[in-house]
Coordinates of C-alpha atoms and ligand atoms in Angstrom, one line a residue:
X25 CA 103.9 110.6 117.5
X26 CA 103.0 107.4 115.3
X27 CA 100.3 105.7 116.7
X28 CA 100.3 102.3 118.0
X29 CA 98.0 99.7 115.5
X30 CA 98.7 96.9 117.1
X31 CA 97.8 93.0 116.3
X32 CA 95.4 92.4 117.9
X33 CA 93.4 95.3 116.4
X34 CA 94.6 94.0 112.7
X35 CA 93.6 91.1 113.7
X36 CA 90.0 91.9 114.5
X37 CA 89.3 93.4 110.9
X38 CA 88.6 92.0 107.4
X39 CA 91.5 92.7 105.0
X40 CA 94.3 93.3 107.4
X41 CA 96.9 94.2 105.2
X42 CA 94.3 97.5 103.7
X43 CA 95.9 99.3 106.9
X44 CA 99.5 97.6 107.5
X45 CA 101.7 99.7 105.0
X46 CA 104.8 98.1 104.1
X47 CA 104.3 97.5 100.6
X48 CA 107.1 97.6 97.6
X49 CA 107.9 100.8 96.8
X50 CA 106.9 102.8 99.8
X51 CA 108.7 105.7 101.0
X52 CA 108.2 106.3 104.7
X53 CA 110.4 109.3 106.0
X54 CA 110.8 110.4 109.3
X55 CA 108.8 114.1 109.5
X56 CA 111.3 115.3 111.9
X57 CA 114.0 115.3 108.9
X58 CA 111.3 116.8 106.5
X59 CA 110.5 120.8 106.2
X60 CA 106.6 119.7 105.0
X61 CA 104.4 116.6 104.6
X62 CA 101.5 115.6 103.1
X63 CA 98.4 112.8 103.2
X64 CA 97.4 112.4 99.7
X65 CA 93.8 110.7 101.3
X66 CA 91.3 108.4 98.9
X67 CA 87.6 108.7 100.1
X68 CA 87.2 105.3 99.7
X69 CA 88.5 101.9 100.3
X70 CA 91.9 101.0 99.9
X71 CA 91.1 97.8 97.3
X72 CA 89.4 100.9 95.3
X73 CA 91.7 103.9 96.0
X74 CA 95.1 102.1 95.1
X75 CA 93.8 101.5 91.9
X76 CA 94.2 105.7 91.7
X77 CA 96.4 106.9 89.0
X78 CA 96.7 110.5 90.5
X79 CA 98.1 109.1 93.9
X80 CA 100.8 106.9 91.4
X81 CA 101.9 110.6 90.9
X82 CA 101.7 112.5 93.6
X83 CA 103.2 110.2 96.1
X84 CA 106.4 109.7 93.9
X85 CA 106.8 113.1 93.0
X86 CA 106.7 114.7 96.5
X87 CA 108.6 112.2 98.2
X88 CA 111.5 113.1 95.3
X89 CA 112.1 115.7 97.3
X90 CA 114.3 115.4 99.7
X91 CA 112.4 118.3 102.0
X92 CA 108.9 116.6 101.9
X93 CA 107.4 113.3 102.6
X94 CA 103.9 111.9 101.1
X95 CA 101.8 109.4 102.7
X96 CA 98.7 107.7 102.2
X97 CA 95.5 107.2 103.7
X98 CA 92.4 105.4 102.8
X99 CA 88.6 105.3 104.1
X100 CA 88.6 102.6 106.4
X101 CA 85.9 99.9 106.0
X102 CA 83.3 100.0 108.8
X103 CA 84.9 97.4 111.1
X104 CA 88.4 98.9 111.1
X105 CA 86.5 102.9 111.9
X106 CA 84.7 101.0 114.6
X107 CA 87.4 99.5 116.2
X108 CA 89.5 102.5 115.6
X109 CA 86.9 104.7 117.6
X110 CA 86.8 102.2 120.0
X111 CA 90.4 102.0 120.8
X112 CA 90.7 106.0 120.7
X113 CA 92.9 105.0 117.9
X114 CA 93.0 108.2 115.3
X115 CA 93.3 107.9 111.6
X116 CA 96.6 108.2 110.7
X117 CA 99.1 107.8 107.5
X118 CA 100.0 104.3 106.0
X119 CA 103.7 104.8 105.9
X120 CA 104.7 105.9 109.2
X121 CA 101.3 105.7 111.2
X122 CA 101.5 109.5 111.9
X123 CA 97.9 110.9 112.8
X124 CA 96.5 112.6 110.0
X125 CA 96.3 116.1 112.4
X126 CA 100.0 116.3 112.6
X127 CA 100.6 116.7 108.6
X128 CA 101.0 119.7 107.4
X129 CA 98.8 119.3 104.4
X130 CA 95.9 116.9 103.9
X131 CA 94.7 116.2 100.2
X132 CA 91.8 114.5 99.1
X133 CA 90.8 113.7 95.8
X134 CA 86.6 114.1 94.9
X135 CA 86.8 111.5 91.8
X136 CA 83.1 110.9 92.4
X137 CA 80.6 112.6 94.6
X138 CA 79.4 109.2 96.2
X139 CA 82.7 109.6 98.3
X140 CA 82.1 112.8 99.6
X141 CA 80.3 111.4 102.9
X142 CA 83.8 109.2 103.7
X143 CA 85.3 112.8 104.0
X144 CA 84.0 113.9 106.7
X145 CA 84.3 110.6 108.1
X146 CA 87.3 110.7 107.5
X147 CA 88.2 114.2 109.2
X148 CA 86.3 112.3 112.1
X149 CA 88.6 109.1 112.8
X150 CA 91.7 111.9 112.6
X151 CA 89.4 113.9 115.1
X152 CA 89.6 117.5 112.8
X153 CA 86.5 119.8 112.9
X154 CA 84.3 119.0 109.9
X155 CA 83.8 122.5 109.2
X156 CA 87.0 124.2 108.4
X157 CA 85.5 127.4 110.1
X158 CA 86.0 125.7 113.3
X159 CA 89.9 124.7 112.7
X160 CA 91.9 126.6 115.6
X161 CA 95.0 124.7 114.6
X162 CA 97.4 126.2 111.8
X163 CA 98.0 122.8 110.4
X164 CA 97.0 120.4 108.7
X165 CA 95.2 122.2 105.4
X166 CA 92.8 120.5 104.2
X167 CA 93.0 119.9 100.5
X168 CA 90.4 119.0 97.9
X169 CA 91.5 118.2 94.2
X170 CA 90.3 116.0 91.0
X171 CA 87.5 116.8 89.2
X172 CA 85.1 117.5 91.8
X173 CA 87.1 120.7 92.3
X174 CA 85.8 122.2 89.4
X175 CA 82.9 122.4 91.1
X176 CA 84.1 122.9 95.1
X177 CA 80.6 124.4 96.4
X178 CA 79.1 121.9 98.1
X179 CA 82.4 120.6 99.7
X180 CA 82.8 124.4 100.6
X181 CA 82.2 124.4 104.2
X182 CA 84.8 121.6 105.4
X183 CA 87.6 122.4 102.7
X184 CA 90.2 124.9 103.4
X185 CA 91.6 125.1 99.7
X186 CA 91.1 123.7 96.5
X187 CA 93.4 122.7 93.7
X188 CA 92.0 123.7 90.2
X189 CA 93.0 121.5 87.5
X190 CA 96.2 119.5 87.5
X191 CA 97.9 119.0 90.8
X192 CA 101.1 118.0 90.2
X193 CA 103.1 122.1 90.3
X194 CA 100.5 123.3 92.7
X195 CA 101.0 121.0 95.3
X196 CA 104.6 121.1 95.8
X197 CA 104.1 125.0 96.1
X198 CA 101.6 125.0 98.6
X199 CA 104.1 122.1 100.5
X200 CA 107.0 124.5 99.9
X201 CA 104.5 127.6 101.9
X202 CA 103.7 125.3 104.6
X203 CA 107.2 124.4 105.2
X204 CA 108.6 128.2 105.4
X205 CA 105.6 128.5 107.6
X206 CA 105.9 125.5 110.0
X207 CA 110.2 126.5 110.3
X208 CA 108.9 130.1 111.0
X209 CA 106.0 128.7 113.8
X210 CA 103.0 131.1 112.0
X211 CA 100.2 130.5 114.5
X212 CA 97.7 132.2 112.4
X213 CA 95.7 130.0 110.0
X214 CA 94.0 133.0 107.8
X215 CA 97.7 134.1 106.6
X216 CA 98.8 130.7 105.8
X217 CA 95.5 130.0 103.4
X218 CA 95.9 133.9 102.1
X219 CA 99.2 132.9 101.0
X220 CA 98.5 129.6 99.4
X221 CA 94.9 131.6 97.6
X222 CA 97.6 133.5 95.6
X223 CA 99.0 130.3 94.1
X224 CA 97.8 130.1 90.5
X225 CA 94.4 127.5 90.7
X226 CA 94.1 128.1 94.5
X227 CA 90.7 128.1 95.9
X228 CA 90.2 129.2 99.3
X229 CA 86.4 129.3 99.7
X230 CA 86.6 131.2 103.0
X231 CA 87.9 134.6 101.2
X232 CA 84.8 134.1 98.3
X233 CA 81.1 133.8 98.8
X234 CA 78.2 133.6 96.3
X235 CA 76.0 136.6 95.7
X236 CA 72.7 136.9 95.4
X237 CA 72.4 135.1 92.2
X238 CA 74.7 132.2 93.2
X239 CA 77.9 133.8 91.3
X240 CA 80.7 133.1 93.6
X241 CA 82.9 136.5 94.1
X242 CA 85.6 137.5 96.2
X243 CA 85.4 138.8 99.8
X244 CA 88.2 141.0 99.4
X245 CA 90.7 142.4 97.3
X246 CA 94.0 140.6 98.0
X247 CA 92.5 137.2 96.7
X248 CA 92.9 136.4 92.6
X249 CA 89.3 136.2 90.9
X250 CA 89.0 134.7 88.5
X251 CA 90.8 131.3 89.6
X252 CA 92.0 129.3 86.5
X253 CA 92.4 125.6 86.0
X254 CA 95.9 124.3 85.9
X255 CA 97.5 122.1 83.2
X256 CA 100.9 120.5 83.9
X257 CA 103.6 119.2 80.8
X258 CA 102.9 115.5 80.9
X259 CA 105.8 114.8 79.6
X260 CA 107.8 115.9 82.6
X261 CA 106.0 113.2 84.4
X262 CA 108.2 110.0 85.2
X263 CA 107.7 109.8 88.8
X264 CA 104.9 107.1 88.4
X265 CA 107.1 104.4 87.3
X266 CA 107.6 103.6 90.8
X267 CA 104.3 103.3 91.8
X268 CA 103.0 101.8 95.7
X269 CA 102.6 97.6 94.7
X270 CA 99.5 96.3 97.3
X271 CA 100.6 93.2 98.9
X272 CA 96.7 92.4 98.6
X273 CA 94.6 92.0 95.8
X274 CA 92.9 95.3 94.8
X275 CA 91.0 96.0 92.1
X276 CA 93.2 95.7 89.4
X277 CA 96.6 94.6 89.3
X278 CA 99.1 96.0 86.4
X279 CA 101.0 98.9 86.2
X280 CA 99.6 102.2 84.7
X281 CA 100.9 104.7 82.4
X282 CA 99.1 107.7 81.3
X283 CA 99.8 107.9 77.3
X284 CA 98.0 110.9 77.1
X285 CA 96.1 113.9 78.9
X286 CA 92.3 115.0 77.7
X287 CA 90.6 114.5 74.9
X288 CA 88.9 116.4 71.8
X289 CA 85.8 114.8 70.9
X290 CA 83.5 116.4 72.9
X291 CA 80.6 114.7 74.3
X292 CA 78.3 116.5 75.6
X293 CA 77.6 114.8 78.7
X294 CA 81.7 114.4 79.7
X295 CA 83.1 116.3 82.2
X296 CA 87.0 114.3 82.0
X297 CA 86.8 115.6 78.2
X298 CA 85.6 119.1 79.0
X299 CA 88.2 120.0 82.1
X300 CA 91.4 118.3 80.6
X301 CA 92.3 120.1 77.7
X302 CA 93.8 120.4 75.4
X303 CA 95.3 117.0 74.6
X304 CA 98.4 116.2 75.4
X305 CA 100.7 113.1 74.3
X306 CA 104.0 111.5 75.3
X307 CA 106.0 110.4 72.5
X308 CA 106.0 106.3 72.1
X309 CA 109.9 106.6 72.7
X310 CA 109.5 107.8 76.3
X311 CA 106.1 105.5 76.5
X312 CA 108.1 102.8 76.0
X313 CA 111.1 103.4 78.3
X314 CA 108.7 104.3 81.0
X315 CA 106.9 101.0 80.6
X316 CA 110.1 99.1 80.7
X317 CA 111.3 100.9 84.1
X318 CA 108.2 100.4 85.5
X319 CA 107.4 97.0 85.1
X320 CA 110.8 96.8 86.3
X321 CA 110.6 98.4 89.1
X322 CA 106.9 96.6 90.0
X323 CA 107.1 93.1 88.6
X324 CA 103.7 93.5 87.4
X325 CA 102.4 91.2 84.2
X326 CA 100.1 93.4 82.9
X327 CA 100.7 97.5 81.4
X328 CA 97.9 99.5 81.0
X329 CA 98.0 102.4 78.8
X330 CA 96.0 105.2 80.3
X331 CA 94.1 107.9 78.9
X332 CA 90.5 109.2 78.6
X333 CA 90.1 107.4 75.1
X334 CA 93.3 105.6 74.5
X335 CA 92.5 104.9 70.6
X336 CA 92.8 108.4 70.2
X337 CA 97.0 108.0 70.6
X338 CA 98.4 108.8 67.7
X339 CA 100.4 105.9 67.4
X340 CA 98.8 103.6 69.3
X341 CA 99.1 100.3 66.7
X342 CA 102.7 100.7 66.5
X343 CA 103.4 101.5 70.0
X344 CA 101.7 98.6 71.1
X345 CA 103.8 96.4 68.6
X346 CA 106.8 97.5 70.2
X347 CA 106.1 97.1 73.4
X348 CA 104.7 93.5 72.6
X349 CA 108.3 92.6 71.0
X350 CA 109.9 93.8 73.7
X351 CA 108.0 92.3 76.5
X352 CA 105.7 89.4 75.6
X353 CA 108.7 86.4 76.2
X354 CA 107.9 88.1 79.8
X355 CA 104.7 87.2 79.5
X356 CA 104.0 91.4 79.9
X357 CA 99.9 92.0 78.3
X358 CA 98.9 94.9 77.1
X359 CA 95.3 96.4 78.2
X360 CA 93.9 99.7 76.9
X361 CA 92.0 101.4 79.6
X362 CA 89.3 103.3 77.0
X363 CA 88.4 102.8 73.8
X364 CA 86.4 104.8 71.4
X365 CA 84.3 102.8 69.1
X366 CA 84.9 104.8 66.0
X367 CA 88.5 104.8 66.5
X368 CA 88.9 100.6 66.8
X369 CA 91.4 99.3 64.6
X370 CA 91.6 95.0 64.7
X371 CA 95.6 95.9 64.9
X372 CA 94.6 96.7 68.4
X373 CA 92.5 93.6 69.4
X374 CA 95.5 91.4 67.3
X375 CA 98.2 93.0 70.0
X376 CA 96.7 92.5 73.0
X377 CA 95.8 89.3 72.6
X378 CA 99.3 88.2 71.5
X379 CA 99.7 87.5 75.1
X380 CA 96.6 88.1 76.9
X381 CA 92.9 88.7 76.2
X382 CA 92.6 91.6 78.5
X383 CA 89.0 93.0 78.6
X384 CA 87.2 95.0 75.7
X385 CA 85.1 97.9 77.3
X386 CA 83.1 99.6 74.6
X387 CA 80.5 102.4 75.5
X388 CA 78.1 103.9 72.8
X389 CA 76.6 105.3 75.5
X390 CA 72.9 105.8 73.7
X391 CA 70.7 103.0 72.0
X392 CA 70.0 105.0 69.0
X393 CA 71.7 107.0 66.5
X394 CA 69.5 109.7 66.9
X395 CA 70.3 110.1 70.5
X396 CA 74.2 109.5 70.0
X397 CA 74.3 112.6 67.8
X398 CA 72.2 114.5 70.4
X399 CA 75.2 113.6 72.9
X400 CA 78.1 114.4 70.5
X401 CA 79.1 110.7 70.3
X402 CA 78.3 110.1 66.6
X403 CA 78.5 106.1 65.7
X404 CA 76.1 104.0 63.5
X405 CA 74.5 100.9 64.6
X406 CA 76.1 99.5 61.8
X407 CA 80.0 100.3 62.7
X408 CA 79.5 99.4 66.0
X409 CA 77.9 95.9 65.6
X410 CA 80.9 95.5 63.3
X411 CA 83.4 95.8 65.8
X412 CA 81.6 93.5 68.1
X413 CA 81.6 91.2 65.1
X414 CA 86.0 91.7 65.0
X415 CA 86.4 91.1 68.5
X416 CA 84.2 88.4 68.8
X417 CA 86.1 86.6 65.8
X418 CA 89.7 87.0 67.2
X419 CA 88.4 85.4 70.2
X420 CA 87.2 87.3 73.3
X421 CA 83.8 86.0 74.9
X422 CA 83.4 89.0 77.6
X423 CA 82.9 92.4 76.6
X424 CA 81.4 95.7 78.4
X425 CA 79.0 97.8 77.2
X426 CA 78.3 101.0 79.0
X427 CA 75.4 103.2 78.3
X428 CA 73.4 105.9 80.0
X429 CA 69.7 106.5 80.6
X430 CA 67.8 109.6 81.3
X431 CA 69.5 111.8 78.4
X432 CA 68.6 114.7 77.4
X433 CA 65.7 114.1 74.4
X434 CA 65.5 110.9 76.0
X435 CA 62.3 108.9 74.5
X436 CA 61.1 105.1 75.0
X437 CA 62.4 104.5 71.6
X438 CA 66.0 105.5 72.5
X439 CA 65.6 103.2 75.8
X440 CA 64.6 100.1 73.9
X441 CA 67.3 101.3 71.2
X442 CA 69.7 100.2 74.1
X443 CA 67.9 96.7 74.1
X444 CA 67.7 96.0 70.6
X445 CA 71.4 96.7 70.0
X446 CA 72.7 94.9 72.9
X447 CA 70.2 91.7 71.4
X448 CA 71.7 92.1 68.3
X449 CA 75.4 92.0 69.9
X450 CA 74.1 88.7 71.3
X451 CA 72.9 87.5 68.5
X452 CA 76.5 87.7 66.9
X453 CA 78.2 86.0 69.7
X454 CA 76.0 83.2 69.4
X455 CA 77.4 83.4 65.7
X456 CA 80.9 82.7 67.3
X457 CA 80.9 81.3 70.5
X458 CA 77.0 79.5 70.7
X459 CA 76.3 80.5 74.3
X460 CA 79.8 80.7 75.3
X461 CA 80.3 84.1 75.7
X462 CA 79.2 86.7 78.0
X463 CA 78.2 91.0 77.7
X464 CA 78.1 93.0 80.8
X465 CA 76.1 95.7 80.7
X466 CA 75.9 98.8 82.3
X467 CA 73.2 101.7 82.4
X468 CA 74.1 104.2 84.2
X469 CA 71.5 107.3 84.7
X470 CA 72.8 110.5 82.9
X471 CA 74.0 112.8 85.8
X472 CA 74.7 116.4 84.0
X473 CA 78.0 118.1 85.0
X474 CA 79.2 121.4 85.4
X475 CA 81.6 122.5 82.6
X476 CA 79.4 120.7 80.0
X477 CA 77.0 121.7 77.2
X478 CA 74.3 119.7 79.1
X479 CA 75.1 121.3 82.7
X480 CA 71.6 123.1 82.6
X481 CA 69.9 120.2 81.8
X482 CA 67.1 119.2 85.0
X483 CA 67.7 116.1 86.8
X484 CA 64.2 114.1 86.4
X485 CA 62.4 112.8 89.6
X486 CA 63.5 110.0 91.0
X487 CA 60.8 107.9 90.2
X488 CA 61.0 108.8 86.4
X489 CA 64.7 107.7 86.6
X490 CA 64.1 104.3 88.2
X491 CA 61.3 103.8 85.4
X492 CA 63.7 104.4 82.8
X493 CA 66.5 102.0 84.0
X494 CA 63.7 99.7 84.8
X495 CA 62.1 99.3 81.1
X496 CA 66.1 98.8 79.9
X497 CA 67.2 96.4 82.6
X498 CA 64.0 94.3 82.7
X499 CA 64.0 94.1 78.8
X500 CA 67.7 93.2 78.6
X501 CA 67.5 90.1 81.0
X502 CA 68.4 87.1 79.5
X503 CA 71.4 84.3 78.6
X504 CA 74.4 85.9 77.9
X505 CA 73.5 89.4 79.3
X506 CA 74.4 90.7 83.0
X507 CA 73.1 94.1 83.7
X508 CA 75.5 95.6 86.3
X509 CA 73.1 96.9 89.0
X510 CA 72.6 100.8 89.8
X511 CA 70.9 102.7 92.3
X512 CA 68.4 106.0 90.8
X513 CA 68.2 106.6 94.2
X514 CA 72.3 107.2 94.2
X515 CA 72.4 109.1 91.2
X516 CA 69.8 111.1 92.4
X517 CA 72.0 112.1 95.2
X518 CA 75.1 112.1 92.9
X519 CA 72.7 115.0 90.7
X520 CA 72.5 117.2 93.6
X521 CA 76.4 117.3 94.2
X522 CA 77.2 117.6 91.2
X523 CA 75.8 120.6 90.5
X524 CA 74.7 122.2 94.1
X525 CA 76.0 125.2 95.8
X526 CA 77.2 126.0 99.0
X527 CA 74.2 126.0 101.0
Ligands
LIG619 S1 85.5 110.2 73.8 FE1 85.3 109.6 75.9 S2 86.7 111.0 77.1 FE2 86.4 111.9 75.0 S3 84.8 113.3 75.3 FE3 83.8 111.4 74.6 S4 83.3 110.3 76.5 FE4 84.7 111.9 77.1

């Protein structure tokens, strides 16, 4: 039964229209027609969460099929859970207001383990046990997937099953073992999740355990071991040119196309790079029909080509040519979500701003040379002050820099690298602009991941962190500079996720 969200409870939120549905291109079905459904759920905030590639997918591809239906659902903000919980109002999907409890599946995604708290919140406002231990009902599943599946232990306890990998073939097979089992009224919940542990990149953590020396190993025989991480032809993918268009601002507001999947450089420090290969490309000829049909089908201005380092496409100047003569009388820009440093070309920066200076997001990561070969990004000083030097010239006056703190080897001298190279970036915009320009700056604390070379690295104490992001941030105030503001205390939490076990 949908629930009933009346006015007057929009009305007594922020943001009304994060929790009205409705939006172009939805797909609400009616479940009784449907054999299985699914609530692909964001841990966070709808302005954040629609910005999701993966849910661009998902929620396309399932409702293709003419047996299943896909919804959405988003962390409320705090007003809406209040009033929710006051009203004895459940959380429920965007499309059709069904309560999350009566899907048959319900998938989050972990991008990052700051969210993981809004899942249990989450389970909350749709009133399902925390712990999946203490789930009596067959349905829903719960679903984890993204990279935080890759490592599933601490999310153990209140997940049912994890998806290893690429979702996109694993999920319609689990939808298609719910539906035989909802059409032939299973009421017990261990056969349903034995089933679904036999799909390929399956992880049910009930039927494993660690041992004594924190090796995870099967309970019993029945159940694969070991579980392998699922890649998925990208080049089957066309569902996402039809992709959910907010009625709100969000945070960005373009349509997205993934150009390519994983990528081959290897930093140390990146988990994306590490779980997503091997690389994978679509060919510009499909790139560019897909962009045509989808900013078709969205109206949006903007096309951002997607991938983990986007100047890694093999054909990325030409592409980007043809997709400018085909589109710019529309007034369509081009912005490239990543770019490597080493691989800038000017061609690039000369595209995109044939229509519209979209943003330049550059991220040596380390403030010395020494330390960026530690890390496996290898770039001089001297190549990356040049391209600062080529964007600055063809016109932009905002760029990003991203860098980390706390590396492995880390010294004083590699922190005040980070200063002197982001003074001498200044000191070239000044060149160009005088002091009309700005660099935003961000310094994130290194946070080592599972599945990377640096994955036994320690974290540092607290107090050591906060030190280090200190002597960078305070030495990095001044005109033209904005250091975007992080929490040690966060990524101290954020280290213990990333890398803790099930207890
Ligand atoms: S280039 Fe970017 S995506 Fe690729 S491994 Fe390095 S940090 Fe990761």
């Amino acid at each position: 039964m949908p629930v009933d969200l009346s006015d007057d409870l929009l009305l007594a939120v922020q943001r009304p229209a994060r929790y009205a549905g409705g939006e172009i291109n939805t797909t609400p079905k009616d479940h009784r027609a449907v054999r299985a459904s699914i609530a692909l759920a964001y841990p966070d905030v709808y302005d954040i969460g629609m910005d999701y590639q993966g849910f661009h997918i998902l929620y396309p591809m399932v409702n293709a099929h003419p047996g299943f239906a896909a919804e959405r659902v988003f962390c409320p903000w705090p007003d809406m859970a209040a009033q929710l919980r006051r009203r004895g109002v459940p959380l429920h999907g965007l499309e059709t207001r069904t309560p999350l409890r009566d899907f048959s599946l319900l998938g989050f995604t972990l991008q990052y383990e700051l969210s993981y708290t809004n899942i249990l919140e989450m389970l909350d406002l749709a009133r399902i046990p925390l712990l999946a231990a203490e789930r009596r009902d067959v349905f829903p599943v719960v679903l984890a997937g993204g990279p935080g599946a890759l490592q599933p232990e601490p999310l153990a306890p209140f997940i049912d099953a994890f998806v290893i990998g690429e979702a996109e073939e694993v999920l319609m097979r689990l939808l298609a073992i719910a539906a035989r089992h909802r059409e032939a009224g299973t009421r017990d919940r261990e056969a349903v999740l034995l089933e679904m542990a036999q799909v390929p990149g399956v992880y049910v953590p009930r039927f494993y355990a660690p041992d004594a020396s924190g090796n995870v190993i099967p309970l019993r025989r029945d159940v694969p071991f070991p579980i392998r991480r699922q890649i998925f032809d990208i080049t089957q993918e066309t569902w996402s040119v039809r992709p959910v268009v907010p009625l709100m601002r969000t945070v960005n507001d373009r349509f997205m196309l993934e150009i390519k999947r994983g990528c081959t450089r290897g930093c140390r420090f990146c988990q994306a790079g590490m779980i997503t290969r091997p690389m994978r490309e679509r060919t510009p000829g499909q790139i560019i029909e897909l962009t045509g049909e989808g900013l078709a089908n969205t109206g949006h201005k903007e096309v951002s080509l997607m991938s983990l380092s986007s100047a890694d496409y093999s054909a990325l100047a030409p592409l980007m040519r043809e997709i400018n003569a085909r589109h710019e009388r529309d007034h369509v820009s081009i912005a490239l979500s990543s770019i490597r440093v080493n691989a800038f070309d000017v061609q690039f920066a000369d595209e995109i701003k044939r229509v519209k200076k979209t943003g330049f997001t550059f991220a040596p990561e380390a403030g010395t040379e020494r330390l960026r070969s530690v890390i496996n990004k290898e770039l001089s000083d001297e190549r990356f002050l040049n391209v600062v030097a080529h964007v600055f010239a063809r016109g932009w006056q905002r760029l990003k820099f991203y860098f980390m703190c706390s590396l492995p080897t880390e010294t004083d001298e590699d922190l005040r690298g980070i200063i002197d190279i982001t003074g001498r970036s200044v000191a070239i915009g000044r060149r160009f602009w005088g002091g009309n320009f700005e660099i935003a700056v961000s310094v994130s604390p290194f946070i080592a991941k599972a599945h990377t070379p640096f994955q036994w690295e320690g974290l540092l104490p607290r107090e050591e962190i906060t030190r280090r992001w200190r002597l960078v941030a305070d030495g990095l105030r001044g005109r033209n500079v904005r250091v975007r503001p992080h929490s040690p205390d966060q990524a101290w939490v954020e280290g213990v996720l990333a890398r803790g076990g099930r207890e």
